[in-house]
Amino acid sequence: GWKKTLDRTALRAALRAITAGNTSDVRVRFDALPAPFELGGFASDVWIGVSPHAELPDAWVKDGVRVDYARHLARTLPKVKTTRWVKDRRPFPIGTQERCDQLLVDRDGKILEFTSANLLFVRGNELLVAGDGVLEGITQRLEFRLAPEAGLTARWARIHERELAGVDE
């Protein structure tokens, strides 16, 4: 709900400076705040965090993971990952093979996303993406755009949790 214009040239330059000389994969997080925040003697309303990228353990890939439902959890601002959201999801633990993440569902039982990531489904030759009411992720938009190259038709659609067993991926 608040208007903010980000200086893409400055953000790109900062990102290049932070990652210069780094040859390994990293996770990057941009935080845009409504007001400046002071940290380590610097005040800014835009922060960039960089951390090492960690691959999933081989056993998780080989044997799979379990997910749970966070039925009573909903984003108040679905398009933005807020600090409030990080606090709200804290009672719903994730990050283990037994509970890798938790699914958010709408009032009708249709799957929205995970508590920490976008979620896309492949059913037949369709890529199904939840669309409105979920965090607008870069991966979500990229997969939607690249779907035709993989022979898939991308469609904004939510599936009901009862349909989960019928998806291919």
C-alpha atoms as a printed R data frame, in Angstrom:
    type eleno elety resid chain resno       x       y       z
1   ATOM     1    CA   GLY     A     1   0.000   0.000   0.000
2   ATOM     2    CA   TRP     A     2   2.940   2.373   0.178
3   ATOM     3    CA   LYS     A     3   4.608   3.868  -2.858
4   ATOM     4    CA   LYS     A     4   8.294   3.156  -3.240
5   ATOM     5    CA   THR     A     5  10.490   3.541  -6.270
6   ATOM     6    CA   LEU     A     6  13.683   1.525  -6.220
7   ATOM     7    CA   ASP     A     7  16.782   2.650  -8.067
8   ATOM     8    CA   ARG     A     8  17.505  -0.470 -10.139
9   ATOM     9    CA   THR     A     9  20.871   0.836 -11.320
10  ATOM    10    CA   ALA     A    10  22.015   1.406  -7.736
11  ATOM    11    CA   LEU     A    11  20.663  -1.983  -6.630
12  ATOM    12    CA   ARG     A    12  22.477  -3.769  -9.455
13  ATOM    13    CA   ALA     A    13  25.719  -1.940  -8.659
14  ATOM    14    CA   ALA     A    14  25.417  -2.829  -4.960
15  ATOM    15    CA   LEU     A    15  24.704  -6.464  -5.797
16  ATOM    16    CA   ARG     A    16  27.721  -6.617  -8.126
17  ATOM    17    CA   ALA     A    17  29.928  -5.090  -5.412
18  ATOM    18    CA   ILE     A    18  28.679  -7.504  -2.742
19  ATOM    19    CA   THR     A    19  29.127 -10.613  -4.891
20  ATOM    20    CA   ALA     A    20  32.324  -9.569  -6.717
21  ATOM    21    CA   GLY     A    21  34.855 -12.387  -6.765
22  ATOM    22    CA   ASN     A    22  32.385 -14.896  -5.333
23  ATOM    23    CA   THR     A    23  32.266 -18.016  -7.484
24  ATOM    24    CA   SER     A    24  29.819 -20.036  -5.385
25  ATOM    25    CA   ASP     A    25  26.026 -19.882  -5.432
26  ATOM    26    CA   VAL     A    26  24.435 -17.512  -2.946
27  ATOM    27    CA   ARG     A    27  20.979 -16.549  -1.727
28  ATOM    28    CA   VAL     A    28  20.164 -12.887  -2.104
29  ATOM    29    CA   ARG     A    29  17.463 -11.021  -0.248
30  ATOM    30    CA   PHE     A    30  16.418  -7.448  -0.888
31  ATOM    31    CA   ASP     A    31  14.535  -5.724   1.916
32  ATOM    32    CA   ALA     A    32  12.713  -2.500   1.082
33  ATOM    33    CA   LEU     A    33  11.445  -0.744   4.213
34  ATOM    34    CA   PRO     A    34   8.941   2.099   4.598
35  ATOM    35    CA   ALA     A    35  11.481   4.056   6.689
36  ATOM    36    CA   PRO     A    36  15.250   3.882   7.199
37  ATOM    37    CA   PHE     A    37  16.573   1.296   9.654
38  ATOM    38    CA   GLU     A    38  19.976   1.601  11.329
39  ATOM    39    CA   LEU     A    39  22.292  -1.376  11.449
40  ATOM    40    CA   GLY     A    40  26.022  -1.368  12.157
41  ATOM    41    CA   GLY     A    41  26.221   2.400  12.000
42  ATOM    42    CA   PHE     A    42  24.476   2.634   8.622
43  ATOM    43    CA   ALA     A    43  20.904   3.769   8.031
44  ATOM    44    CA   SER     A    44  18.975   2.802   4.915
45  ATOM    45    CA   ASP     A    45  15.492   1.920   3.752
46  ATOM    46    CA   VAL     A    46  16.886  -0.747   1.374
47  ATOM    47    CA   TRP     A    47  19.084  -3.616   2.565
48  ATOM    48    CA   ILE     A    48  20.680  -6.471   0.637
49  ATOM    49    CA   GLY     A    49  21.472  -9.709   2.428
50  ATOM    50    CA   VAL     A    50  23.700 -12.379   0.920
51  ATOM    51    CA   SER     A    51  24.199 -15.842   2.383
52  ATOM    52    CA   PRO     A    52  25.644 -19.110   1.073
53  ATOM    53    CA   HIS     A    53  23.256 -21.264  -0.919
54  ATOM    54    CA   ALA     A    54  22.753 -24.696   0.648
55  ATOM    55    CA   GLU     A    55  21.640 -27.620  -1.494
56  ATOM    56    CA   LEU     A    56  19.036 -29.959  -0.085
57  ATOM    57    CA   PRO     A    57  20.557 -33.042   1.534
58  ATOM    58    CA   ASP     A    58  20.841 -36.009  -0.845
59  ATOM    59    CA   ALA     A    59  18.510 -38.103   1.347
60  ATOM    60    CA   TRP     A    60  15.782 -35.474   0.992
61  ATOM    61    CA   VAL     A    61  16.050 -35.592  -2.796
62  ATOM    62    CA   LYS     A    62  16.236 -39.403  -2.898
63  ATOM    63    CA   ASP     A    63  13.601 -40.230  -0.269
64  ATOM    64    CA   GLY     A    64  11.439 -37.113  -0.436
65  ATOM    65    CA   VAL     A    65  10.189 -34.794   2.271
66  ATOM    66    CA   ARG     A    66   6.943 -34.323   4.144
67  ATOM    67    CA   VAL     A    67   4.989 -31.115   4.289
68  ATOM    68    CA   ASP     A    68   2.247 -30.081   6.667
69  ATOM    69    CA   TYR     A    69  -0.680 -27.660   6.523
70  ATOM    70    CA   ALA     A    70  -0.748 -24.286   8.250
71  ATOM    71    CA   ARG     A    71  -4.535 -24.081   7.994
72  ATOM    72    CA   HIS     A    72  -5.059 -21.096  10.253
73  ATOM    73    CA   LEU     A    73  -2.232 -19.011   8.846
74  ATOM    74    CA   ALA     A    74  -2.814 -16.395   6.146
75  ATOM    75    CA   ARG     A    75  -0.838 -13.478   4.825
76  ATOM    76    CA   THR     A    76  -2.402 -10.108   5.605
77  ATOM    77    CA   LEU     A    77  -0.461  -8.627   2.677
78  ATOM    78    CA   PRO     A    78  -0.038 -11.551   0.269
79  ATOM    79    CA   LYS     A    79   2.033  -9.660  -2.306
80  ATOM    80    CA   VAL     A    80   4.742  -8.683   0.185
81  ATOM    81    CA   LYS     A    81   6.886 -10.741   2.561
82  ATOM    82    CA   THR     A    82   6.796  -8.573   5.659
83  ATOM    83    CA   THR     A    83   8.618  -8.835   8.965
84  ATOM    84    CA   ARG     A    84   5.186  -9.447  10.465
85  ATOM    85    CA   TRP     A    85   4.819 -12.514   8.231
86  ATOM    86    CA   VAL     A    86   8.125 -13.920   9.469
87  ATOM    87    CA   LYS     A    87   6.827 -13.594  13.040
88  ATOM    88    CA   ASP     A    88   3.367 -14.999  12.203
89  ATOM    89    CA   ARG     A    89   4.780 -18.164  10.638
90  ATOM    90    CA   ARG     A    90   7.235 -18.821  13.473
91  ATOM    91    CA   PRO     A    91   4.858 -21.241  15.309
92  ATOM    92    CA   PHE     A    92   4.807 -23.390  12.147
93  ATOM    93    CA   PRO     A    93   8.286 -24.978  12.076
94  ATOM    94    CA   ILE     A    94   9.959 -25.947   8.806
95  ATOM    95    CA   GLY     A    95  13.334 -27.068   7.547
96  ATOM    96    CA   THR     A    96  13.454 -30.764   8.427
97  ATOM    97    CA   GLN     A    97  12.858 -33.831   6.270
98  ATOM    98    CA   GLU     A    98   9.765 -34.596   8.381
99  ATOM    99    CA   ARG     A    99   8.381 -31.067   7.900
100 ATOM   100    CA   CYS     A   100  10.174 -29.352   5.060
101 ATOM   101    CA   ASP     A   101   7.531 -26.643   4.763
102 ATOM   102    CA   GLN     A   102   3.871 -25.933   5.420
103 ATOM   103    CA   LEU     A   103   1.111 -25.382   2.876
104 ATOM   104    CA   LEU     A   104  -1.208 -22.413   3.016
105 ATOM   105    CA   VAL     A   105  -4.746 -23.018   1.793
106 ATOM   106    CA   ASP     A   106  -7.586 -20.606   1.208
107 ATOM   107    CA   ARG     A   107 -11.020 -20.890   2.871
108 ATOM   108    CA   ASP     A   108 -12.202 -23.198   0.084
109 ATOM   109    CA   GLY     A   109  -9.308 -25.635   0.595
110 ATOM   110    CA   LYS     A   110  -7.398 -24.502  -2.494
111 ATOM   111    CA   ILE     A   111  -3.618 -24.502  -2.181
112 ATOM   112    CA   LEU     A   112  -1.940 -21.096  -2.258
113 ATOM   113    CA   GLU     A   113   1.764 -21.510  -1.498
114 ATOM   114    CA   PHE     A   114   4.233 -22.696   1.100
115 ATOM   115    CA   THR     A   115   4.987 -20.562   4.148
116 ATOM   116    CA   SER     A   116   8.462 -19.883   2.748
117 ATOM   117    CA   ALA     A   117   8.175 -20.298  -1.031
118 ATOM   118    CA   ASN     A   118   5.948 -20.192  -4.070
119 ATOM   119    CA   LEU     A   119   4.428 -23.464  -5.199
120 ATOM   120    CA   LEU     A   120   3.710 -24.559  -8.753
121 ATOM   121    CA   PHE     A   121   2.157 -27.793 -10.003
122 ATOM   122    CA   VAL     A   122   2.501 -29.762 -13.215
123 ATOM   123    CA   ARG     A   123  -0.536 -31.790 -14.228
124 ATOM   124    CA   GLY     A   124  -0.379 -33.358 -17.664
125 ATOM   125    CA   ASN     A   125   0.874 -30.645 -19.980
126 ATOM   126    CA   GLU     A   126  -0.189 -27.775 -17.720
127 ATOM   127    CA   LEU     A   127   1.801 -25.679 -15.286
128 ATOM   128    CA   LEU     A   128  -0.602 -24.469 -12.598
129 ATOM   129    CA   VAL     A   129   0.304 -21.320 -10.679
130 ATOM   130    CA   ALA     A   130  -1.871 -19.958  -7.849
131 ATOM   131    CA   GLY     A   131  -1.803 -16.345  -9.084
132 ATOM   132    CA   ASP     A   132  -3.487 -13.688  -6.936
133 ATOM   133    CA   GLY     A   133  -3.386 -13.888  -3.166
134 ATOM   134    CA   VAL     A   134   0.146 -15.279  -2.914
135 ATOM   135    CA   LEU     A   135   3.607 -13.798  -2.675
136 ATOM   136    CA   GLU     A   136   4.685 -12.583  -6.096
137 ATOM   137    CA   GLY     A   137   7.866 -14.595  -6.496
138 ATOM   138    CA   ILE     A   138  10.492 -14.186  -9.159
139 ATOM   139    CA   THR     A   139  10.574 -17.960  -9.681
140 ATOM   140    CA   GLN     A   140   6.805 -18.045 -10.133
141 ATOM   141    CA   ARG     A   141   6.904 -15.433 -12.916
142 ATOM   142    CA   LEU     A   142   9.955 -17.004 -14.561
143 ATOM   143    CA   GLU     A   143   8.432 -20.506 -14.626
144 ATOM   144    CA   PHE     A   144   5.198 -19.108 -16.044
145 ATOM   145    CA   ARG     A   145   7.128 -17.392 -18.839
146 ATOM   146    CA   LEU     A   146   9.361 -20.422 -19.593
147 ATOM   147    CA   ALA     A   147   6.601 -23.059 -19.470
148 ATOM   148    CA   PRO     A   148   6.075 -23.137 -23.268
149 ATOM   149    CA   GLU     A   149   9.770 -24.006 -23.782
150 ATOM   150    CA   ALA     A   150   9.167 -27.128 -21.650
151 ATOM   151    CA   GLY     A   151   6.064 -28.018 -23.656
152 ATOM   152    CA   LEU     A   152   3.704 -26.823 -20.923
153 ATOM   153    CA   THR     A   153   0.747 -24.487 -21.023
154 ATOM   154    CA   ALA     A   154   0.925 -22.122 -18.053
155 ATOM   155    CA   ARG     A   155  -2.326 -21.301 -16.345
156 ATOM   156    CA   TRP     A   156  -3.186 -19.200 -13.294
157 ATOM   157    CA   ALA     A   157  -5.200 -21.691 -11.257
158 ATOM   158    CA   ARG     A   158  -5.396 -23.017  -7.726
159 ATOM   159    CA   ILE     A   159  -5.905 -26.695  -7.119
160 ATOM   160    CA   HIS     A   160  -7.953 -28.040  -4.255
161 ATOM   161    CA   GLU     A   161  -6.054 -30.004  -1.644
162 ATOM   162    CA   ARG     A   162  -8.114 -33.073  -2.648
163 ATOM   163    CA   GLU     A   163  -6.507 -32.830  -6.123
164 ATOM   164    CA   LEU     A   164  -2.950 -32.883  -4.771
165 ATOM   165    CA   ALA     A   165  -2.472 -36.628  -5.358
166 ATOM   166    CA   GLY     A   166  -3.405 -36.107  -9.026
167 ATOM   167    CA   VAL     A   167  -0.563 -33.789  -9.952
168 ATOM   168    CA   ASP     A   168   2.542 -35.077 -11.707
169 ATOM   169    CA   GLU     A   169   5.024 -32.670 -10.111
